[in-house]
Coordinates of C-alpha atoms in Angstrom, one line a residue:
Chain A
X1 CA -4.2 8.5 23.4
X2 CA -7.6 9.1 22.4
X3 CA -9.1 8.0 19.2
X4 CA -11.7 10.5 18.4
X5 CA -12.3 8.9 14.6
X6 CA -10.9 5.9 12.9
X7 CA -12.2 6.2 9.5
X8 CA -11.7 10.1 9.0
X9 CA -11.8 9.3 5.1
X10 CA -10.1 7.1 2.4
X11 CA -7.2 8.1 0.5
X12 CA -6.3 7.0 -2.9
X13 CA -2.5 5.5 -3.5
X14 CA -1.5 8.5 -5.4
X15 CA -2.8 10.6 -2.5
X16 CA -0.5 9.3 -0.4
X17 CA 2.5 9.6 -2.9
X18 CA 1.1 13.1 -3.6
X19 CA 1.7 13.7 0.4
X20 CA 4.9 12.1 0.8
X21 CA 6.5 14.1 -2.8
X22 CA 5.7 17.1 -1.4
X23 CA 7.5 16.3 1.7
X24 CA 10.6 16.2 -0.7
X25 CA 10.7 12.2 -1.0
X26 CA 11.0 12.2 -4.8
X27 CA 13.6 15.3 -5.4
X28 CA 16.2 13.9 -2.8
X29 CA 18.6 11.2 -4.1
X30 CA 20.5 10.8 -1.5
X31 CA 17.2 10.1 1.4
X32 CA 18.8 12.5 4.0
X33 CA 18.0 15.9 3.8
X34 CA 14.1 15.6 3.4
X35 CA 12.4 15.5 6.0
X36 CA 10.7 12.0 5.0
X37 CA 11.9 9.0 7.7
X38 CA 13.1 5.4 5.8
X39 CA 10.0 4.2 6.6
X40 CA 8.1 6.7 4.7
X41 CA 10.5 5.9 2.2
X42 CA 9.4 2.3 1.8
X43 CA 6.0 3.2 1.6
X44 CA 7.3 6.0 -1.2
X45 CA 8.9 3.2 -3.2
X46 CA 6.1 0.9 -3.0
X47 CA 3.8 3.3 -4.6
X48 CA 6.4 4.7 -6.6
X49 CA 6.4 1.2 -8.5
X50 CA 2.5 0.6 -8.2
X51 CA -0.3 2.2 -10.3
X52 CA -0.4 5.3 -8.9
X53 CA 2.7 6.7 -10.1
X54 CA 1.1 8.4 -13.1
X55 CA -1.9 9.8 -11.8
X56 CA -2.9 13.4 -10.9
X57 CA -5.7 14.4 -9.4
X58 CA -7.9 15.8 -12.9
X59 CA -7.6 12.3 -13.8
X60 CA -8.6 10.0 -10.6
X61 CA -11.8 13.3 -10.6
X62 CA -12.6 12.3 -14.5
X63 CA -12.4 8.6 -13.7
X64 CA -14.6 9.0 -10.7
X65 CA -17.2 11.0 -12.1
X66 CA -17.5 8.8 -15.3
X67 CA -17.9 5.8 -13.1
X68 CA -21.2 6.7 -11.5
X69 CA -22.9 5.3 -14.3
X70 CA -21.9 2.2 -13.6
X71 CA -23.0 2.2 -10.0
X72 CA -19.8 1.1 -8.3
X73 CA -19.2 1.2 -4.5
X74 CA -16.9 3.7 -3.4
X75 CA -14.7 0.9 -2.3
X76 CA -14.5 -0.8 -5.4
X77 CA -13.8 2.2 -7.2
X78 CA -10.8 2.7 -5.1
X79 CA -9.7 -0.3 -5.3
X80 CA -9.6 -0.2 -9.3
X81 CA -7.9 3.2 -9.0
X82 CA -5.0 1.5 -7.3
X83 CA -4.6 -1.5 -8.6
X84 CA -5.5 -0.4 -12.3
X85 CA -7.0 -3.4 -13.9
X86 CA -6.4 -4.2 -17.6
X87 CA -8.8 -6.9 -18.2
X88 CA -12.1 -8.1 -17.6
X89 CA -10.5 -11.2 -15.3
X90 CA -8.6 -9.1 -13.1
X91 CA -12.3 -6.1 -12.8
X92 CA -14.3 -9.4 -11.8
X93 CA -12.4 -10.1 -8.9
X94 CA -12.4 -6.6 -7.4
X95 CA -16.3 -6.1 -8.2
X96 CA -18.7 -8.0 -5.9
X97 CA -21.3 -10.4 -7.3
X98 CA -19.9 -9.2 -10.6
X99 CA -22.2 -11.6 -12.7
X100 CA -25.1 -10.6 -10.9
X101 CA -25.0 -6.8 -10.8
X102 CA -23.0 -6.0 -14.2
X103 CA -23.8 -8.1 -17.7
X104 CA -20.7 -9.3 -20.1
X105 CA -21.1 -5.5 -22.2
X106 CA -20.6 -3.5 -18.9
X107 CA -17.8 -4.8 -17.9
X108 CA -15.8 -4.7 -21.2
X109 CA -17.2 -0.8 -21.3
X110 CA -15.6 -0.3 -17.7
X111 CA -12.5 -2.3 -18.9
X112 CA -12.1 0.5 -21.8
X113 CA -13.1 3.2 -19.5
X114 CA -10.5 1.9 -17.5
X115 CA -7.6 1.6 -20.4
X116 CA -8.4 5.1 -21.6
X117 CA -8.3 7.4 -18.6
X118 CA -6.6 5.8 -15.9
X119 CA -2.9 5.7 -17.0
X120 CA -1.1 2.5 -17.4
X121 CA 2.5 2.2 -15.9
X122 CA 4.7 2.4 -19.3
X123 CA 3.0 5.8 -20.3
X124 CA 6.1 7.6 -18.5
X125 CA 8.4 5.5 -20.8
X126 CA 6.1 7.1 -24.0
X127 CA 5.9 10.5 -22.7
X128 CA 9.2 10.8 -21.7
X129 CA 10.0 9.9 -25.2
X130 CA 7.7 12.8 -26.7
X131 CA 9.3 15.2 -24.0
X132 CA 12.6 14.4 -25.4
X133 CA 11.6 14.7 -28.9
X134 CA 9.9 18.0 -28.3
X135 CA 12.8 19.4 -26.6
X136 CA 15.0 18.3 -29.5
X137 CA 12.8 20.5 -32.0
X138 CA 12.2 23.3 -29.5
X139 CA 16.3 22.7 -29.3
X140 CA 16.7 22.8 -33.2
X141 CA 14.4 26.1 -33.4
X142 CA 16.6 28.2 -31.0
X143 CA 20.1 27.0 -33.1
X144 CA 18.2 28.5 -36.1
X145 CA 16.7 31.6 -34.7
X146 CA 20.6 32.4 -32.8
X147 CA 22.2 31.4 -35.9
Chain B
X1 CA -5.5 0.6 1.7
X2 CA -4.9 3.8 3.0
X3 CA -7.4 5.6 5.6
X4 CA -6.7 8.8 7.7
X5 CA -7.6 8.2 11.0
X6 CA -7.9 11.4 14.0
X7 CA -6.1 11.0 17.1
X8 CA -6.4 12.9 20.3
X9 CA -2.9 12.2 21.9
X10 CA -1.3 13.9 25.5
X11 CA 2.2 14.6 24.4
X12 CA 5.3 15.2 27.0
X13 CA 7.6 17.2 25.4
X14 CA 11.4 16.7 26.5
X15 CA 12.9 20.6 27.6
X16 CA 15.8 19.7 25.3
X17 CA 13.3 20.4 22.5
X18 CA 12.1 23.5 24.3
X19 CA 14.8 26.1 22.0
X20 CA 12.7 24.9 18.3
X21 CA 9.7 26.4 17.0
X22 CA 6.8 24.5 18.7
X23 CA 5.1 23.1 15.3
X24 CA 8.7 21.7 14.4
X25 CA 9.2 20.0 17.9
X26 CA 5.5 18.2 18.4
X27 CA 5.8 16.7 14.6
X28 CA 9.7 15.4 15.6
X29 CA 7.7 13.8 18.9
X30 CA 4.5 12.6 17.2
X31 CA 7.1 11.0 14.4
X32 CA 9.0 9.1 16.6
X33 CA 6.2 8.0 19.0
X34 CA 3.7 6.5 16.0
X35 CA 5.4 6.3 12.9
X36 CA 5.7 2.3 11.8
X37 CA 4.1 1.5 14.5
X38 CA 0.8 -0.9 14.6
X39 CA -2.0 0.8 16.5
X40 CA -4.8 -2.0 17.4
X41 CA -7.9 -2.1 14.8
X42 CA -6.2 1.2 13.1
X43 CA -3.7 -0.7 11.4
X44 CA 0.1 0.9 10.6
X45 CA 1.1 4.6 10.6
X46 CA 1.9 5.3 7.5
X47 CA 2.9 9.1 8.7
X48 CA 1.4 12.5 10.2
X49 CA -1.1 14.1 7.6
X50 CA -1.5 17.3 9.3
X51 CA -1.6 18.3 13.2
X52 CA -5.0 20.4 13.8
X53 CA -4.8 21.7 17.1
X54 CA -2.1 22.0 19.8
X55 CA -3.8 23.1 23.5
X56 CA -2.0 23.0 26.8
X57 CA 1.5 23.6 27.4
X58 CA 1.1 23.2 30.9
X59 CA 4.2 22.3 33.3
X60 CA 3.1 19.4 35.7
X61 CA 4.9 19.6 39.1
X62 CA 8.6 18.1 40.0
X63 CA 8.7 17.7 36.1
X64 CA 10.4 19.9 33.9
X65 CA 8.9 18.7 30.8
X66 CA 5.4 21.0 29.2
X67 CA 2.9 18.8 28.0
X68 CA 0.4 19.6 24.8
X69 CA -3.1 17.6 24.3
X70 CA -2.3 17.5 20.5
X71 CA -5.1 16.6 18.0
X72 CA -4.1 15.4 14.5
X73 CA -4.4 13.2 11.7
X74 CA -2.6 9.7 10.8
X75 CA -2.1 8.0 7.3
X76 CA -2.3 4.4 8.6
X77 CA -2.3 1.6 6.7
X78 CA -5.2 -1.0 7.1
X79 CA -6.7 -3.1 4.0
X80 CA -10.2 -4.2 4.2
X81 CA -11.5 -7.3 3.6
X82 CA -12.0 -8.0 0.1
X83 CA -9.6 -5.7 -1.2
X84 CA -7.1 -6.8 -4.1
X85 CA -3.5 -5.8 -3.5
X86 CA 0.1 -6.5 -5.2
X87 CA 3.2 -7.8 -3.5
X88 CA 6.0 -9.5 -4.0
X89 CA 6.9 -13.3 -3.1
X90 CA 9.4 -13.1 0.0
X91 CA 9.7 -16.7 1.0
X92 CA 7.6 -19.7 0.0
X93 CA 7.6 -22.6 2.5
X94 CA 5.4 -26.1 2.9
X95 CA 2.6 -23.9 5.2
X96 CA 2.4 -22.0 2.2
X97 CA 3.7 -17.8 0.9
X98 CA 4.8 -15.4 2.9
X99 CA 4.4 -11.5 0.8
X100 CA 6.0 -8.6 1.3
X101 CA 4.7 -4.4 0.1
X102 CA 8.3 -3.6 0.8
X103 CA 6.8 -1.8 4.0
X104 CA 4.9 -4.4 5.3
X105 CA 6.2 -8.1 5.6
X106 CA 3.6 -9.9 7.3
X107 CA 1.4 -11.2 4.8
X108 CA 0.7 -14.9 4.6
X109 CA -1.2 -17.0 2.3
X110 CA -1.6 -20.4 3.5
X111 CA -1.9 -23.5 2.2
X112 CA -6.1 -24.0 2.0
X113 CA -5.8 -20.5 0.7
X114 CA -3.9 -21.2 -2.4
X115 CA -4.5 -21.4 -5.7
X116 CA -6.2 -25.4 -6.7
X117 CA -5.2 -27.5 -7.5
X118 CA -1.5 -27.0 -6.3
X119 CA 1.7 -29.1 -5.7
X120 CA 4.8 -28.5 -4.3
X121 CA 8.3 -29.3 -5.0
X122 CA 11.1 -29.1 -2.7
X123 CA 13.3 -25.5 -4.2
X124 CA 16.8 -27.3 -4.6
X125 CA 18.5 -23.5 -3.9
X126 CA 16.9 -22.6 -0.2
X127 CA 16.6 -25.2 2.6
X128 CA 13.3 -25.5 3.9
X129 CA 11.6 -23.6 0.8
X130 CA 9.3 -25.4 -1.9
X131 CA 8.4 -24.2 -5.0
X132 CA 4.2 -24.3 -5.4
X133 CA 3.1 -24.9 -8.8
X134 CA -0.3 -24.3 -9.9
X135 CA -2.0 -26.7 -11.8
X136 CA -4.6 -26.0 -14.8
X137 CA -5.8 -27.4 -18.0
X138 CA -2.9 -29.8 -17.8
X139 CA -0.1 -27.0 -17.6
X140 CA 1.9 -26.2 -15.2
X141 CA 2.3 -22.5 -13.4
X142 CA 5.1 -22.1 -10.7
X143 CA 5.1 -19.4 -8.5
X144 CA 8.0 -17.8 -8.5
X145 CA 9.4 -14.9 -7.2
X146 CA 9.7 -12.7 -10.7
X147 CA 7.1 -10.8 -11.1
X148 CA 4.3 -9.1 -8.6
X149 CA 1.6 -11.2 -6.8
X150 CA -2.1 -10.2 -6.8
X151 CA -3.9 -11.2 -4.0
X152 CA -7.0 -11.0 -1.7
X153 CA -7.2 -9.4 1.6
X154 CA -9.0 -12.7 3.6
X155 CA -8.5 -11.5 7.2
X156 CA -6.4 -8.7 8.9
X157 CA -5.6 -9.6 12.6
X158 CA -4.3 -8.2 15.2
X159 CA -2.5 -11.2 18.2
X160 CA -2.0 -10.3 21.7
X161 CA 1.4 -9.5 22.4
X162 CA 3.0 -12.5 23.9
X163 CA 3.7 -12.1 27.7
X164 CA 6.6 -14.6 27.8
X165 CA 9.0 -15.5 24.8
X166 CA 9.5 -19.0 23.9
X167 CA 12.8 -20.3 24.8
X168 CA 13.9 -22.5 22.3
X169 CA 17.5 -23.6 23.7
X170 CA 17.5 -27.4 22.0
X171 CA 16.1 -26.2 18.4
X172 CA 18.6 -23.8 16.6
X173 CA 16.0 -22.4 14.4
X174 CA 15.7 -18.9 14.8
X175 CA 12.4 -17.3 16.7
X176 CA 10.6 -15.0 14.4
X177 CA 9.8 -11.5 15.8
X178 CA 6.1 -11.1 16.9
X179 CA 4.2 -9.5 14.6
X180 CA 1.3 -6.7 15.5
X181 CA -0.6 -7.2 12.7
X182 CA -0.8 -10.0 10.1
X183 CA -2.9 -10.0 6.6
X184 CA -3.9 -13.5 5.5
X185 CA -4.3 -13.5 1.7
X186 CA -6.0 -15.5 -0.8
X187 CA -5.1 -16.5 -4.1
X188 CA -8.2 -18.7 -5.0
X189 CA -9.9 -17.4 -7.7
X190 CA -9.7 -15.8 -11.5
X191 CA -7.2 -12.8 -12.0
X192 CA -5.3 -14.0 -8.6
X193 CA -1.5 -15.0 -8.6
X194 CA 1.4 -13.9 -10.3
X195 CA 0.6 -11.1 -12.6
X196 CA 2.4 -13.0 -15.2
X197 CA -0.5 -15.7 -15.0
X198 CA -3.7 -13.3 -16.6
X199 CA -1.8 -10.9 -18.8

């Protein structure tokens, strides 16, 4: 076994979710029939519960390209894009020499940039909520239009 | 936490494999022979991104086996220093936390490495387990195992793997397994610890 490249490139969370749901490891109940090994699954699970289980790729691209301003390394920025941090405590410890590079006012702005495009984890409890309730009027529309 | 790492690997494939479509039978070998497996400074394989070239196929001689110089792509798993990740509490003892990523079990966070100033109290539920409580502004902040842990990646290494196993024939305590890789974490500093504990 050769290794011809160890650092090939960096992959998000969701990118890895991303690979391992379309191996099948989110439609299959019963963890059998795709071709996804338990192990995988752990990993799916993991994720599954972290972060990146709201993401798509349009937003981790928007988040990325609004962050240039704020001169982040690419590390860092990964690093908030899987952990997801909601506060100015939690941004300080994943940002190195925090108080030296970035002043009180740019951090609360990366805070909000944070809390308005990266999804937080109950946002699937909300939008499934507005999915039902538009299916229920798309529901009531079609009684009235057969009727 | 994730990289993707290229591998250049000589693969023996088995004859009994030799009747499925080629692509089919050299991702069924490379599964078994890396997957959850610990590779030495790569970290764990995570799982097979994509394979990018197959070459070879030659039969060696007196074996009945073909053999492919494969080239492909690896998910492994390898945080870097510095990086914040969550887990969950698995078991808390007096040389300090031991985390879990559901995937990955060997993550300690010693004692020195701990949030202080911290006590312990003997857990009256678990033999051998303590409860460490966190101490600041004159409250008091267990860490218990409800809700995730946040920690700091302080050092990923990878031990040797031991050439004898230690017989422990007086002492019933039970040998741990040897572990490829251990992550040692750190909860010192703001935004660290239970999740519970900054929100």
């Amino acid at each position: 076994m050769k290794i011809l490249d160890s650092k090939a490139g960096a992959l998000t969370n969701f990118e890895v979710l991303d690979l391992l749901r379309s191996r099948g490891a989110g439609t299959d109940p019963t963890r059998v029939i795709a071709s996804v090994s338990p192990s995988e699954f752990k990993v799916f699970d993991y994720l599954e519960n972290s972060a990146a289980c709201n993401q798509t790729r349009e937003i981790i691209q928007k988040f990325v390209d609004v962050c240039k301003k704020f001169d982040l390394a690419k590390a860092e920025i990964l690093n908030i894009i899987n952990t997801r941090p909601s506060s100015a405590v939690e941004v300080y410890q994943i940002i190195e020499d925090c108080d030296i590079r970035m002043e009180e006012d740019t951090i609360h702005e990366l805070v909000e940039t944070i809390n308005q495009i990266l999804p937080s984890r109950q946002s699937t409890e909300e939008t499934a909520e507005e999915n039902n309730e538009i299916e229920e009027e798309t529901a009531e529309e079609n009684n009235e239009m057969t009727s | 936490m994730f990289f993707l790492s290229e591998i250049e690997h000589t693969l023996r494939l088995p004859p009994y494999l030799l009747n499925r479509p080629l692509n089919e039978a050299i991702k069924g070998e490379l599964d078994s022979t890396f997957l959850d497996k610990v590779i030495e400074k790569l970290g764990l394989c995570i799982t097979v991104y994509d394979i990018q070239s197959i070459e070879g196929g030659f039969i060696f001689p007196g074996d009945g086996a073909s053999t492919y110089t494969v080239m492909f792509r690896l998910v492994m798993f390898r945080p870097y220093e510095g990086e914040i990740i969550s887990a969950r509490l698995q078991e808390s003892t007096k040389d300090g936390l031991r985390l879990s990523l559901g995937f990955f079990d060997d993550i300690y966070v010693p004692v020195p490495l701990l949030a202080s100033p911290v006590h312990s109290e003997p857990d009256p539920r678990l033999k051998d387990s303590v409860t460490w409580i966190w101490e600041y502004d004159g409250q008091n902040y267990p860490i218990d195992g409800a809700d995730e842990i946040r920690f700091r990646v302080h050092n990923v290494s990878y031990p040797p793997i031991p050439l004898e196993q230690e017989e422990e024939a007086s002492d019933k305590k039970a040998v741990k397994p040897f572990a490829p890789m251990v992550i040692t974490g750190s909860l010192d500093g703001d935004g660290l610890g239970p999740v519970s504990w900054w929100v």
